[in-house]
mmCIF file of C-alpha atoms in Angstrom:
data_model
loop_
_atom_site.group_PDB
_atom_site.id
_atom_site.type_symbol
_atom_site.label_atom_id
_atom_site.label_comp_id
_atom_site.label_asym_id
_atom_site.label_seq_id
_atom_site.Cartn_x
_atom_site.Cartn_y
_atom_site.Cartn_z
ATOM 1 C CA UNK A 1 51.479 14.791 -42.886
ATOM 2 C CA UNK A 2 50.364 11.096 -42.831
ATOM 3 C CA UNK A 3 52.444 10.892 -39.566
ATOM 4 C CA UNK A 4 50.559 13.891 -38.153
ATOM 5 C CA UNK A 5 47.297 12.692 -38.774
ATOM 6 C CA UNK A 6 47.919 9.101 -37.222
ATOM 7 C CA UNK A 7 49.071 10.978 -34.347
ATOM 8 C CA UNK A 8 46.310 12.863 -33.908
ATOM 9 C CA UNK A 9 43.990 9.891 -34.694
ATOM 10 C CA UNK A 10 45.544 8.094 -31.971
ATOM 11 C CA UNK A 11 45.280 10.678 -29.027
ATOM 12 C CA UNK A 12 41.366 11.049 -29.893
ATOM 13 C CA UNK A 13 41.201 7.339 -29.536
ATOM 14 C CA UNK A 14 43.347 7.815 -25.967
ATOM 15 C CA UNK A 15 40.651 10.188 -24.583
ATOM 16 C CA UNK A 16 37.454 7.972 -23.985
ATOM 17 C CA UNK A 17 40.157 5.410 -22.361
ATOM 18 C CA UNK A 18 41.351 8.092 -19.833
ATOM 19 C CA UNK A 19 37.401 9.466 -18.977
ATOM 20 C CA UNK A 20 36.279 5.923 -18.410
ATOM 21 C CA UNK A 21 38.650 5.282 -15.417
ATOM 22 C CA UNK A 22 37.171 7.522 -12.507
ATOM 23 C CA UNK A 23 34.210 4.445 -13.054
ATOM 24 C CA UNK A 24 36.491 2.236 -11.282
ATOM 25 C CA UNK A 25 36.737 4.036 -8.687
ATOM 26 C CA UNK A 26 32.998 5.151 -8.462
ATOM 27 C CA UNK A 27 32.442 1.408 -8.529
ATOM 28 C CA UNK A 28 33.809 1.023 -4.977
ATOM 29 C CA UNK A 29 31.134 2.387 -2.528
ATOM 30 C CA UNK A 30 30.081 2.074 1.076
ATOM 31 C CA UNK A 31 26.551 1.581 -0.253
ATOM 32 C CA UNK A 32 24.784 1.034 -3.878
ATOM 33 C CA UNK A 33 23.084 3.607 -4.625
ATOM 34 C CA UNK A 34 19.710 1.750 -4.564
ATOM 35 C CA UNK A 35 20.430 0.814 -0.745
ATOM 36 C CA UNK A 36 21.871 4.137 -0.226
ATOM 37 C CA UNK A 37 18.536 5.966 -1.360
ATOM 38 C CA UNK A 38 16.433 3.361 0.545
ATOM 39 C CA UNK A 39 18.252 4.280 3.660
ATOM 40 C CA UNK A 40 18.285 8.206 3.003
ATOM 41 C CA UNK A 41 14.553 8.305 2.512
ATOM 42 C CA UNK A 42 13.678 5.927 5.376
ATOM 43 C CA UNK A 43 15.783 7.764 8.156
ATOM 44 C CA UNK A 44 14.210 11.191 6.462
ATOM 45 C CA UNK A 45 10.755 9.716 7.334
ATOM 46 C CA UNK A 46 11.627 8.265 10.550
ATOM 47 C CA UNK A 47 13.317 12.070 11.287
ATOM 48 C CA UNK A 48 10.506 13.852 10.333
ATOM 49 C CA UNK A 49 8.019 12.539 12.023
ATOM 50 C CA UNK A 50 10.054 12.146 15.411
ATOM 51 C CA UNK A 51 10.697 16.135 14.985
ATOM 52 C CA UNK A 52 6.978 16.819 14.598
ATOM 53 C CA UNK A 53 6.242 14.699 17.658
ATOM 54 C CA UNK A 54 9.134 15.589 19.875
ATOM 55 C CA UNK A 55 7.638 19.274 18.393
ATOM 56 C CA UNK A 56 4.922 19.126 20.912
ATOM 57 C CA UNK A 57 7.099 18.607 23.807
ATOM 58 C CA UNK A 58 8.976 21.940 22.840
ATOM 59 C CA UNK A 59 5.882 23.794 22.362
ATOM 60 C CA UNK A 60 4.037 22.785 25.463
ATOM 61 C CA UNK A 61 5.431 24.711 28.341
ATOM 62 C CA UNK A 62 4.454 28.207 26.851
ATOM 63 C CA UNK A 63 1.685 27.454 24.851
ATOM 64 C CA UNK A 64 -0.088 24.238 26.377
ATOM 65 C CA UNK A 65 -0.774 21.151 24.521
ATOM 66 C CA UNK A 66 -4.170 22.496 23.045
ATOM 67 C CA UNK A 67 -5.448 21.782 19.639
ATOM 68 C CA UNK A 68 -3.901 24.999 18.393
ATOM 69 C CA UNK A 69 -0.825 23.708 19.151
ATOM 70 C CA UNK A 70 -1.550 20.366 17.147
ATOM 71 C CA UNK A 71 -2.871 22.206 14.622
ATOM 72 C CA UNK A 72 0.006 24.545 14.323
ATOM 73 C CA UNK A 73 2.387 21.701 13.708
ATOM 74 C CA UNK A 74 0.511 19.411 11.539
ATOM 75 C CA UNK A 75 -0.180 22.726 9.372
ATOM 76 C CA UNK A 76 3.483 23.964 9.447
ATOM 77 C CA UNK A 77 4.724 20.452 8.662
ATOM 78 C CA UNK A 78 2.202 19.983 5.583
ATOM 79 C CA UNK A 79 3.094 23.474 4.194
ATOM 80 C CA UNK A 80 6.991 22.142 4.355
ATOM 81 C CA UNK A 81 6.483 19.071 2.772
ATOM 82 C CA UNK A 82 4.606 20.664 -0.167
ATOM 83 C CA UNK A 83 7.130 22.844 -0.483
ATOM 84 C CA UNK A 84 10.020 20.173 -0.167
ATOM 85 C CA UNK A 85 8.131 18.197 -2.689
ATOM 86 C CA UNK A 86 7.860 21.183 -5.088
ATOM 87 C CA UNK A 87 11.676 22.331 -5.047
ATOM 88 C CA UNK A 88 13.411 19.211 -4.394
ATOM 89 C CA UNK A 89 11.731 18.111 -7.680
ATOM 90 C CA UNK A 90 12.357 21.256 -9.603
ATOM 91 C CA UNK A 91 16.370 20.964 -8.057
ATOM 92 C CA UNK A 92 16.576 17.369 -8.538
ATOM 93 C CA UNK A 93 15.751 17.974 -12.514
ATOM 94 C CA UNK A 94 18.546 20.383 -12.639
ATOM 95 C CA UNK A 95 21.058 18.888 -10.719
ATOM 96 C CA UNK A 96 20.754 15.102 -10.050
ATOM 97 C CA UNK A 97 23.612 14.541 -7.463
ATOM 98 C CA UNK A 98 23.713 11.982 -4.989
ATOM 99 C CA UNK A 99 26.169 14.285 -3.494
ATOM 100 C CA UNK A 100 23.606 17.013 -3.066
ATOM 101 C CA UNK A 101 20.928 15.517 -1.851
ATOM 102 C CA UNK A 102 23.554 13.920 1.340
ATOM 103 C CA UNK A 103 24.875 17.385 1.941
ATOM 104 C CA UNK A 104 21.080 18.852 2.005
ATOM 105 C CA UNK A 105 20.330 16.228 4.548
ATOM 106 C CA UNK A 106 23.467 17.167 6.688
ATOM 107 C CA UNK A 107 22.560 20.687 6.640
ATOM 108 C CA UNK A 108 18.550 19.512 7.910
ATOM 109 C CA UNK A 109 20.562 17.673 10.544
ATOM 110 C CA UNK A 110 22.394 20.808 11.836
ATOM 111 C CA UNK A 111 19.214 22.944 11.574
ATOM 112 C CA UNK A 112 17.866 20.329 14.004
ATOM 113 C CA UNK A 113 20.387 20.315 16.111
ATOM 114 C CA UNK A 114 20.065 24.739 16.681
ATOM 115 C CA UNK A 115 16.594 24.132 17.125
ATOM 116 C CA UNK A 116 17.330 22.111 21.251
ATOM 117 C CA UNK A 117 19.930 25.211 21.557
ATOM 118 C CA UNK A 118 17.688 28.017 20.595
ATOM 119 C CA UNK A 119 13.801 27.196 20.681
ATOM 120 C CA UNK A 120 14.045 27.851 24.498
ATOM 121 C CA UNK A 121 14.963 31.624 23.437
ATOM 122 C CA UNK A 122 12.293 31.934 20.850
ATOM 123 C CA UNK A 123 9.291 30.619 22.616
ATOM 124 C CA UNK A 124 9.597 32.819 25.572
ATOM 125 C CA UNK A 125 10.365 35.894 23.340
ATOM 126 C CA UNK A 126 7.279 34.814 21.551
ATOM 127 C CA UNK A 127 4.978 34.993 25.085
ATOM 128 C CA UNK A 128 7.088 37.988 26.117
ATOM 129 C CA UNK A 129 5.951 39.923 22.480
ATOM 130 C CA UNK A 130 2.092 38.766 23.443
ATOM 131 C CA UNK A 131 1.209 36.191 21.284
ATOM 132 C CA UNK A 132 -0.956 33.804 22.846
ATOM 133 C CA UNK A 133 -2.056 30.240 22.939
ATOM 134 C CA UNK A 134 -3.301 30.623 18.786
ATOM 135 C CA UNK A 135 -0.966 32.829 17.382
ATOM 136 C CA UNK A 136 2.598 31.479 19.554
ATOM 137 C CA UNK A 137 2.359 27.844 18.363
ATOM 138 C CA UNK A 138 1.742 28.750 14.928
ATOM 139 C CA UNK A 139 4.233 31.311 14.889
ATOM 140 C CA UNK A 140 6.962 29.025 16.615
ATOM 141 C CA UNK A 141 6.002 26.073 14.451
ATOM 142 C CA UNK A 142 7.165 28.303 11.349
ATOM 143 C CA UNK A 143 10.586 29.899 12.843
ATOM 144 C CA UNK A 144 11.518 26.561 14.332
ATOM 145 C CA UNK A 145 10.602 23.152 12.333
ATOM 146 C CA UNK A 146 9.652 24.841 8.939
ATOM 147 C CA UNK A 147 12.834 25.195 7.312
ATOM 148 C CA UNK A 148 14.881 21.437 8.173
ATOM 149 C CA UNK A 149 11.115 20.146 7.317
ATOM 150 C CA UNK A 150 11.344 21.682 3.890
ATOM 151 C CA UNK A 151 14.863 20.046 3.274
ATOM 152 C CA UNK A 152 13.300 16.516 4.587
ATOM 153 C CA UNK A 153 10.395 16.959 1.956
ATOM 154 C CA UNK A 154 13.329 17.327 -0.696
ATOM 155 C CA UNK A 155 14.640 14.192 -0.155
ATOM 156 C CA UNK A 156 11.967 11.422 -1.584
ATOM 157 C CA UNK A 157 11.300 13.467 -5.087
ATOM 158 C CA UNK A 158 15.073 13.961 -5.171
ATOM 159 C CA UNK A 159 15.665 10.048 -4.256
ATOM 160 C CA UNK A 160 13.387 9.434 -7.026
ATOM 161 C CA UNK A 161 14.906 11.397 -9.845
ATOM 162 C CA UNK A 162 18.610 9.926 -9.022
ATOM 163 C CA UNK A 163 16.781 6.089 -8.889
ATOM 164 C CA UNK A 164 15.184 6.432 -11.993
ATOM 165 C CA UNK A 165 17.091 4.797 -15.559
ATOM 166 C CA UNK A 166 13.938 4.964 -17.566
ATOM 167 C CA UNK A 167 10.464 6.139 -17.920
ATOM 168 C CA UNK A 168 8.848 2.580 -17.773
ATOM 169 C CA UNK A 169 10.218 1.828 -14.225
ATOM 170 C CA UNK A 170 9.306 5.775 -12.877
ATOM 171 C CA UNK A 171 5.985 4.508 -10.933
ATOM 172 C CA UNK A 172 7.691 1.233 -9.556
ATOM 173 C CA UNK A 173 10.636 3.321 -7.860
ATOM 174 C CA UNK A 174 8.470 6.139 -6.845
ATOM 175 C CA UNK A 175 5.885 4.251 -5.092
ATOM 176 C CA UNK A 176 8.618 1.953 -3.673
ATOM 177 C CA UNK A 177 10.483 5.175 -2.272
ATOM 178 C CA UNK A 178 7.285 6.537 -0.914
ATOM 179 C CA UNK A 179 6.525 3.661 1.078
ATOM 180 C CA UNK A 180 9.625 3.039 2.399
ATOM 181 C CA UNK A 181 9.792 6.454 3.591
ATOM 182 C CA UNK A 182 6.208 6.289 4.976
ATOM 183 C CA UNK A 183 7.326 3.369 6.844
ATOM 184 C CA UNK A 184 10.242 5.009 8.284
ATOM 185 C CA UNK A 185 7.551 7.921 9.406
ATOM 186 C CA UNK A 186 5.150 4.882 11.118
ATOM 187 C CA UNK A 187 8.570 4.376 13.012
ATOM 188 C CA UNK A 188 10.308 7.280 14.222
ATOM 189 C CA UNK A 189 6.163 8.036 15.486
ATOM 190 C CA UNK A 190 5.924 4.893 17.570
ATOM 191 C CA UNK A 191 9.484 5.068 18.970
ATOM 192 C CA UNK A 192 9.356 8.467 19.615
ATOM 193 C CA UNK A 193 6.120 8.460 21.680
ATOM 194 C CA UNK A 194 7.046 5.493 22.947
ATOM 195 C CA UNK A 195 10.076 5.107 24.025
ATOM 196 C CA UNK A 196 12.048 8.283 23.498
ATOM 197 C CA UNK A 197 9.716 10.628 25.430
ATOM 198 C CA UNK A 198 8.825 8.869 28.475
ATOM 199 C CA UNK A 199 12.281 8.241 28.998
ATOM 200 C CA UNK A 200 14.645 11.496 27.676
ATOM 201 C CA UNK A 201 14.429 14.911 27.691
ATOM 202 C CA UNK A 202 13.576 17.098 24.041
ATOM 203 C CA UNK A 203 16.850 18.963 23.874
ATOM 204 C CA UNK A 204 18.564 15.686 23.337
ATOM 205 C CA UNK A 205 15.738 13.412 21.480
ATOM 206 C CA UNK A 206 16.686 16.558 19.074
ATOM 207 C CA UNK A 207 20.024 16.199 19.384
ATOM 208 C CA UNK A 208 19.499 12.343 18.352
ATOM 209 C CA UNK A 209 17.572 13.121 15.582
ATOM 210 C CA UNK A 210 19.789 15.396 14.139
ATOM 211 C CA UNK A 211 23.112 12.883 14.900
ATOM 212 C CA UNK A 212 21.423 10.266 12.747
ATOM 213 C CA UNK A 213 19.966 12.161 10.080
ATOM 214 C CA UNK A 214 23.738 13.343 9.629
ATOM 215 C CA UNK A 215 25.534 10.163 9.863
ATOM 216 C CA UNK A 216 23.260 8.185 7.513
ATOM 217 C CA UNK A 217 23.819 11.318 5.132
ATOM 218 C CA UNK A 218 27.467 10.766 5.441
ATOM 219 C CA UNK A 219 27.325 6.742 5.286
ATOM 220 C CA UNK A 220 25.455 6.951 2.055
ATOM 221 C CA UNK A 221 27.387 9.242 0.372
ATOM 222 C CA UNK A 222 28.919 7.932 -3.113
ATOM 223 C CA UNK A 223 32.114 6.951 -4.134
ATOM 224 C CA UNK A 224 32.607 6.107 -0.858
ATOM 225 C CA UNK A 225 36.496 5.065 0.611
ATOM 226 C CA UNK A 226 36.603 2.849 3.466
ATOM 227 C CA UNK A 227 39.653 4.873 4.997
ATOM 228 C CA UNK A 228 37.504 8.377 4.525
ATOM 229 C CA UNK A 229 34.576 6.126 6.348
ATOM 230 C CA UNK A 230 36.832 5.248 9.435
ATOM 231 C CA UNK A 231 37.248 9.060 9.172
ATOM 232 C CA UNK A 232 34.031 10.300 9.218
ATOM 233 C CA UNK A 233 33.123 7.722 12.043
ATOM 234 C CA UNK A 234 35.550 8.832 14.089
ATOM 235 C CA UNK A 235 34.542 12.571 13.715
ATOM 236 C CA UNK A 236 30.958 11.777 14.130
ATOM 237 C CA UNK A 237 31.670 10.251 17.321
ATOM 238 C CA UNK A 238 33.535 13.262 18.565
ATOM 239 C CA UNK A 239 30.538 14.998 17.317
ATOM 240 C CA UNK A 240 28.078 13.174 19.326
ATOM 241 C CA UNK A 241 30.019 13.075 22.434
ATOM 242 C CA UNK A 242 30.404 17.081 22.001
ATOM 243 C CA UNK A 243 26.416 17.424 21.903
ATOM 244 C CA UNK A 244 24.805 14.871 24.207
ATOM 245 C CA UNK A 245 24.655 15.613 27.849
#
């Protein structure tokens, strides 16, 4: 019995040893996760804003570039980010995975990427069903930047929750996060209006947006390999060389 109840002694002693040595390998990342986030919400910014922009462009030959077309955008685009705020908050509470929030960002980045192959489609079934100059931009705005602007939203509150370690550091991180991401909106604006516009088309400036939205989602992914990164890079270029004309 004695012999029995070292044994068993010993094997519960074996078990924290065996859990604790997945940490190495979590140890070994691309990114930390603190530059990782950084990244993820500043490309998310920089994304957003260059979709709300390049937005205009897509809108314009079937419903103008009026005020209700402005104000169609900048409504739809508010509406998503409260919502993204509100959810991504609520999901980030309940399931704080690094891993999530990349693979909701890759599936933004392919929403972006059907909206250069279909808004073409929509808009002029839109003007063909009679909606005009008020009711078409609003209407678009909604069926076509909407839902990947929701996901974007997700991604600072989400960020956030996965930075924090305590409750005395929450505001520090938060307002860090915020205004890194706001940054990254200052730039996708200015390079988008720019530079991207006056010199490529809005089916690929959509396209681009959605390529790096996807790759940074991949490159900051945790317990990152360098062999699955040469991977990824390789099918990402395959990817973009697929897509861009």
């Amino acid at each position: 019995m004695a012999r029995r109840i070292k044994a068993k002694e010993r094997i519960q002693q074996e078990k924290p040893l065996k859990a604790e040595r997945p940490q190495q390998v979590i140890s070994r990342s691309f990114l930390s996760q603190s530059a990782g986030l950084k990244l993820l919400v500043f490309s998310a910014g920089a994304v957003l804003m260059g979709l709300e922009i390049a937005g205009s462009r897509v809108l314009a030959p079937y419903f103008g570039n009026s005020v209700f077309v402005w104000g169609s955008l900048i409504s739809v685009f508010l509406v998503a980010l409260s919502l993204g705020y509100f959810f991504g908050g609520r999901i980030a509470d309940r399931h704080p995975s690094h891993i999530l929030l990349s693979s909701i960002c890759a599936l933004v980045s392919f929403l972006i990427f059907a909206i250069a192959v279909i808004a073409h489609g929509l808009c002029g079934m839109l003007v063909d069903a009679g909606l005009g100059e008020r009711g078409g931009p609003l209407v678009a705005s909604m069926l076509l930047f909407l839902p990947p602007s929701v996901g974007m939203g997700m991604v600072s509150p989400f960020a956030i929750r996965l930075a924090t370690q305590s409750v005395t550091s929450v505001g520090k991180i938060s307002g860090t996060l915020y205004a890194i991401s706001t940054a990254g909106s200052i730039v996708g604006t200015l390079l988008t209006t720019f530079v991207l516009i006056p010199l490529i088309g809005v089916s690929v400036i959509l396209e681009g947006l959605g390529l790096v939205l996807l790759l940074v989602s991949v490159l900051t992914l945790p317990y990152w390999k360098r062999s699955l990164a040469g991977v990824a890079a390789v099918g990402l270029l395959i990817l973009a060389c697929s897509i861009w004309p």
